[in-house]
Tab-separated table of C-alpha atoms in Angstrom:
chain	number	residue	atom	x	y	z
A	1350	MET	CA	11.139	74.935	235.853
A	1351	THR	CA	12.856	77.275	237.568
A	1352	VAL	CA	10.995	79.702	240.303
A	1353	ARG	CA	12.687	81.731	242.805
A	1354	VAL	CA	11.677	81.131	246.620
A	1355	ASN	CA	9.925	83.999	248.109
A	1356	GLN	CA	10.390	83.970	251.528
A	1357	GLN	CA	6.883	85.392	252.111
A	1358	ALA	CA	4.910	82.044	251.423
A	1359	SER	CA	3.772	80.640	254.445
A	1360	THR	CA	1.643	77.600	253.375
A	1361	LEU	CA	2.321	74.559	251.164
A	1362	PRO	CA	0.869	74.789	247.736
A	1363	TYR	CA	-1.990	72.230	247.277
A	1364	GLN	CA	-2.679	69.610	244.962
A	1365	TYR	CA	-5.526	70.257	242.241
A	1366	ALA	CA	-5.968	66.123	241.460
A	1367	ASP	CA	-4.258	67.053	238.111
A	1368	ILE	CA	-6.623	69.887	237.666
A	1369	GLU	CA	-9.616	67.602	238.194
A	1370	ILE	CA	-9.530	65.099	235.741
A	1371	GLU	CA	-12.817	64.037	235.609
A	1372	ASN	CA	-13.700	67.392	234.000
A	1373	ASN	CA	-13.084	66.660	230.154
A	1374	ALA	CA	-13.957	69.991	228.927
A	1375	GLN	CA	-11.092	71.253	226.646
A	1376	ARG	CA	-8.628	73.377	228.736
A	1377	LEU	CA	-7.430	77.175	228.035
A	1378	PRO	CA	-4.306	77.704	229.930
A	1379	LEU	CA	-4.220	81.424	230.823
A	1380	VAL	CA	-0.997	83.025	232.404
A	1381	LEU	CA	-0.970	85.967	234.245
A	1382	CYS	CA	3.125	87.425	234.267
A	1383	LEU	CA	2.570	89.954	236.525
A	1384	ASP	CA	5.345	93.152	237.142
A	1385	THR	CA	5.600	93.599	241.466
A	1386	SER	CA	8.731	95.701	241.382
A	1387	HIS	CA	9.003	98.658	243.565
A	1388	SER	CA	7.886	101.087	240.951
A	1389	MET	CA	4.688	99.153	241.826
A	1390	LEU	CA	4.464	100.339	245.427
A	1391	GLY	CA	1.485	101.951	246.683
A	1392	ALA	CA	-1.604	102.855	244.806
A	1393	PRO	CA	-0.292	100.260	241.261
A	1394	ILE	CA	-0.125	97.054	243.559
A	1395	ALA	CA	-3.309	97.872	245.969
A	1396	SER	CA	-5.388	98.121	242.189
A	1397	LEU	CA	-3.613	95.199	240.803
A	1398	ASN	CA	-4.672	92.855	243.929
A	1399	GLU	CA	-8.248	94.420	243.826
A	1400	ALA	CA	-9.065	93.808	240.323
A	1401	LEU	CA	-7.485	90.638	240.719
A	1402	ARG	CA	-10.285	89.762	243.553
A	1403	ASP	CA	-13.195	91.221	241.315
A	1404	TRP	CA	-11.502	89.315	238.290
A	1405	THR	CA	-12.047	86.167	240.214
A	1406	ARG	CA	-15.419	86.708	241.364
A	1407	GLU	CA	-16.222	87.125	237.808
A	1408	LEU	CA	-14.417	84.130	236.370
A	1409	HIS	CA	-16.298	81.830	239.013
A	1410	ASP	CA	-19.554	83.250	237.385
A	1411	ASP	CA	-19.226	82.862	233.982
A	1412	VAL	CA	-20.060	79.333	233.213
A	1413	SER	CA	-18.433	79.089	229.694
A	1414	LEU	CA	-15.161	79.976	231.239
A	1415	SER	CA	-15.155	78.433	234.585
A	1416	TYR	CA	-14.424	75.072	233.832
A	1417	SER	CA	-12.427	75.362	231.143
A	1418	VAL	CA	-10.024	78.348	231.763
A	1419	GLU	CA	-6.946	77.365	234.087
A	1420	VAL	CA	-5.041	80.328	235.438
A	1421	ALA	CA	-1.415	80.336	236.411
A	1422	VAL	CA	-0.035	83.717	237.948
A	1423	LEU	CA	3.793	84.528	237.600
A	1424	THR	CA	5.232	87.447	239.320
A	1425	PHE	CA	8.517	89.489	238.738
A	1426	GLY	CA	9.618	91.576	241.514
A	1427	ASP	CA	11.331	91.198	245.368
A	1428	ALA	CA	11.945	87.675	244.790
A	1429	GLY	CA	13.269	87.633	241.210
A	1430	VAL	CA	10.310	85.418	239.415
A	1431	SER	CA	8.083	83.461	241.178
A	1432	ALA	CA	5.181	80.983	240.240
A	1433	TRP	CA	1.909	80.865	242.631
A	1434	GLN	CA	-0.548	78.242	242.477
A	1435	GLY	CA	-3.598	80.335	243.270
A	1436	PRO	CA	-2.633	82.393	246.707
A	1437	ASN	CA	-0.045	79.679	247.203
A	1438	LEU	CA	3.691	80.471	246.400
A	1439	LEU	CA	5.609	77.632	245.195
A	1440	PRO	CA	8.809	76.571	245.929
A	1441	TYR	CA	11.865	77.123	244.053
A	1442	ASN	CA	11.662	73.800	240.947
A	1443	SER	CA	8.224	72.864	242.204
A	1444	PRO	CA	7.228	69.966	240.456
A	1445	VAL	CA	3.221	70.969	240.644
A	1446	SER	CA	1.696	72.902	238.017
A	1447	PRO	CA	0.827	76.647	238.527
A	1448	PHE	CA	-2.490	76.088	236.915
A	1449	VAL	CA	-5.541	76.439	238.737
A	1450	PRO	CA	-8.819	75.606	237.598
A	1451	ALA	CA	-10.785	78.773	237.122
A	1452	HIS	CA	-13.902	77.492	239.088
A	1453	LEU	CA	-11.436	77.360	242.044
A	1454	PHE	CA	-9.080	79.919	241.670
A	1455	GLN	CA	-8.061	82.110	244.453
A	1456	PRO	CA	-5.884	85.348	244.041
A	1457	PRO	CA	-2.666	85.648	245.511
A	1458	VAL	CA	-2.021	88.838	247.892
A	1459	LEU	CA	0.839	90.765	245.886
A	1460	ARG	CA	3.190	93.306	247.068
A	1461	ALA	CA	5.673	95.214	245.164
A	1462	ALA	CA	9.660	95.607	245.752
A	1463	GLY	CA	12.844	94.388	244.039
A	1464	VAL	CA	13.622	94.838	240.286
A	1465	THR	CA	12.331	93.992	237.059
A	1466	LEU	CA	13.493	90.273	235.498
A	1467	MET	CA	10.536	90.506	232.754
A	1468	ALA	CA	12.792	88.520	230.169
A	1469	GLU	CA	13.387	85.751	232.985
A	1470	ALA	CA	9.418	86.050	233.600
A	1471	LEU	CA	8.629	85.322	229.974
A	1472	GLU	CA	11.043	82.405	229.729
A	1473	LEU	CA	9.262	80.879	232.466
A	1474	SER	CA	5.789	81.457	231.141
A	1475	MET	CA	6.865	79.619	228.016
A	1476	GLN	CA	8.102	76.649	230.338
A	1477	ILE	CA	5.276	76.285	232.133
A	1478	VAL	CA	2.634	77.047	229.190
A	1479	ALA	CA	4.560	74.466	227.387
A	1480	ALA	CA	4.867	71.809	230.450
A	1481	ARG	CA	0.776	72.066	230.570
A	1482	LYS	CA	0.248	71.672	227.176
A	1483	ALA	CA	2.549	68.159	227.311
A	1484	GLU	CA	0.415	67.225	230.841
A	1485	LEU	CA	-2.751	67.404	228.841
A	1486	ARG	CA	-1.763	65.647	226.031
A	1487	GLN	CA	-0.683	62.971	228.040
A	1488	LEU	CA	-3.990	63.014	230.130
A	1489	GLY	CA	-5.943	62.903	226.471
A	1490	LEU	CA	-7.157	66.330	227.018
A	1491	GLN	CA	-7.690	68.751	224.568
A	1492	PHE	CA	-6.742	72.563	224.987
A	1493	TYR	CA	-7.117	75.965	223.004
A	1494	ARG	CA	-4.329	78.216	222.129
A	1495	PRO	CA	-2.929	79.286	225.715
A	1496	GLN	CA	-2.974	82.926	226.530
A	1497	ILE	CA	0.029	84.672	227.927
A	1498	CYS	CA	-0.490	88.354	229.610
A	1499	LEU	CA	2.590	90.130	230.401
A	1500	VAL	CA	1.927	93.544	232.162
A	1501	THR	CA	4.452	96.391	233.408
A	1502	ASP	CA	5.251	100.061	234.255
A	1503	GLY	CA	9.151	100.036	233.427
A	1504	LEU	CA	11.897	98.607	231.893
A	1505	PRO	CA	13.572	94.763	231.869
A	1506	THR	CA	16.699	95.252	234.524
A	1507	ASP	CA	19.082	92.880	235.779
A	1508	THR	CA	19.400	90.882	239.071
A	1509	THR	CA	20.760	94.296	240.556
A	1510	GLY	CA	18.279	96.475	239.372
A	1511	HIS	CA	20.135	98.394	236.434
A	1512	PRO	CA	18.457	98.541	232.616
A	1513	THR	CA	19.891	96.003	230.469
A	1514	ASP	CA	19.318	94.660	227.041
A	1515	ALA	CA	19.717	90.731	227.749
A	1516	TRP	CA	15.919	90.681	227.141
A	1517	ARG	CA	16.610	90.981	223.294
A	1518	ARG	CA	17.562	87.222	223.779
A	1519	VAL	CA	14.133	86.309	224.156
A	1520	VAL	CA	12.654	87.952	221.313
A	1521	PRO	CA	13.743	85.214	218.423
A	1522	VAL	CA	12.151	82.745	220.383
A	1523	LEU	CA	8.730	84.332	220.927
A	1524	THR	CA	8.409	85.092	217.459
A	1525	GLU	CA	8.940	82.054	216.105
A	1526	GLU	CA	6.409	80.948	219.335
A	1527	GLN	CA	3.619	83.175	218.513
A	1528	ARG	CA	4.236	82.556	214.553
A	1529	ALA	CA	3.559	79.082	215.153
A	1530	ARG	CA	0.599	79.578	217.216
A	1531	ARG	CA	1.561	77.992	220.469
A	1532	PHE	CA	0.222	80.613	222.746
A	1533	ARG	CA	-0.971	84.304	221.959
A	1534	LEU	CA	0.900	86.946	223.702
A	1535	TYR	CA	-0.303	90.367	225.150
A	1536	ALA	CA	2.204	92.893	226.222
A	1537	ILE	CA	0.602	95.635	228.130
A	1538	GLY	CA	2.266	98.769	229.960
A	1539	VAL	CA	0.830	100.660	232.366
A	1540	GLY	CA	1.349	103.723	234.770
A	1541	GLY	CA	4.612	105.513	233.491
A	1542	ILE	CA	6.290	103.285	231.060
A	1543	THR	CA	8.675	105.018	228.718
A	1544	ASP	CA	8.902	105.231	225.016
A	1545	ARG	CA	11.858	102.729	225.611
A	1546	GLY	CA	9.591	100.670	227.551
A	1547	GLU	CA	6.870	100.628	224.701
A	1548	GLU	CA	9.692	99.735	222.010
A	1549	VAL	CA	10.324	96.477	224.292
A	1550	LEU	CA	6.687	95.274	224.496
A	1551	ARG	CA	6.392	95.661	220.493
A	1552	ALA	CA	9.504	93.323	220.530
A	1553	PHE	CA	7.732	91.096	222.587
A	1554	ALA	CA	4.285	91.291	221.382
A	1555	PRO	CA	4.037	93.113	217.758
A	1556	THR	CA	0.125	92.591	217.442
A	1557	PHE	CA	-1.058	92.477	220.987
A	1558	ASN	CA	0.786	95.349	222.711
A	1559	ALA	CA	-0.669	98.417	224.424
A	1560	ARG	CA	0.590	101.675	226.589
A	1561	LEU	CA	-2.217	102.834	228.935
A	1562	GLN	CA	-2.642	105.492	230.945
A	1563	GLY	CA	-2.856	104.781	234.779
A	1564	PHE	CA	-3.126	101.221	235.850
A	1565	PRO	CA	-7.090	99.759	234.431
A	1566	PHE	CA	-5.884	96.289	235.542
A	1567	ARG	CA	-9.659	95.693	235.756
A	1568	GLU	CA	-10.400	96.474	232.198
A	1569	LEU	CA	-7.188	94.479	231.536
A	1570	LEU	CA	-8.390	91.283	233.005
A	1571	GLN	CA	-12.094	92.014	231.175
A	1572	MET	CA	-9.997	92.261	228.295
A	1573	MET	CA	-8.516	88.282	228.927
A	1574	SER	CA	-11.554	87.256	229.841
A	1575	ALA	CA	-13.069	88.323	226.653
A	1576	SER	CA	-10.182	86.818	224.732
A	1577	ALA	CA	-10.700	83.713	226.129
A	1578	ASN	CA	-14.289	83.389	225.359
A	1579	ALA	CA	-13.509	84.049	221.478
A	1580	GLU	CA	-10.726	81.628	221.567
A	1581	GLN	CA	-13.305	78.848	222.777
A	1582	ARG	CA	-15.635	79.844	219.745
A	1583	GLY	CA	-12.685	79.938	217.510
A	1584	ALA	CA	-12.681	83.085	216.597
A	1585	GLY	CA	-10.660	84.524	213.359
A	1586	ASP	CA	-7.462	86.846	214.110
A	1587	GLU	CA	-9.744	89.880	213.041
A	1588	VAL	CA	-11.764	89.053	216.336
A	1589	PHE	CA	-9.116	89.279	218.702
A	1590	GLU	CA	-7.625	92.577	217.329
A	1591	LYS	CA	-11.300	94.137	217.379
A	1592	ILE	CA	-11.030	93.180	221.428
A	1593	PHE	CA	-7.828	94.584	221.574
A	1594	SER	CA	-8.849	97.537	220.177
A	1595	GLN	CA	-11.576	98.401	222.227
A	1596	PHE	CA	-9.197	97.313	225.442
A	1597	LYS	CA	-6.653	100.169	224.241
A	1598	THR	CA	-8.752	102.856	223.960
A	1599	GLN	CA	-11.066	101.785	227.282
A	1600	ARG	CA	-14.588	100.954	226.219
A	1601	PRO	CA	-16.969	99.700	228.312
A	1602	ALA	CA	-17.854	97.009	226.779
A	1603	TRP	CA	-16.892	93.690	224.900
A	1604	GLU	CA	-18.158	93.394	221.349
A	1605	SER	CA	-17.514	90.130	219.029
């Protein structure tokens, strides 16, 4: 796993006793893959941080999710692509899993700066999901289909900040992984994302993509919780499509 070091890191990551092995609940890995590039500066990143805090409290209070969901946060911005274990930024090539049990999860405090290495962030998302599934198998634990939620307000760039078409390299892999039902990918465009940006998101996630006005991060995270609950119930594809349709119209209640 390749992770770029963010010099903001002030504390070393702490272990979670291999995600509390004494808890034998079936696990649901959930990756939040978040754009923290310069375009998110100001109100957008403040809104994202507030939504993460609120969602964390709701997750702790959700009996059905708090002991089965495992949360990992990846960001792409100032330090390239970074993996967090709860509030702690993991160092480069850390062997420590970024996944944290939902009932122990605390969100990082994110800042906005830098470029939009979206393709690299998705590649790392797939790597950590595959690694976590392998770990769970070794531990004799079952798991639900993982969820990856990509959130961005812009276009993929290279390391110099220039728009690039290099993101196309991940599309065949994403297509095959989703076809094989190895994870469910949500690709969400917020703020002033352009038509071109929406095209990229459709290529990444043909079924679960959205282009939304403003920065409805709270509703987005609530949708991810609703999707996780549906996954635990073994819901069919039509249920996930209904949940996502409700989210895109920003209806206040989640129905299944």
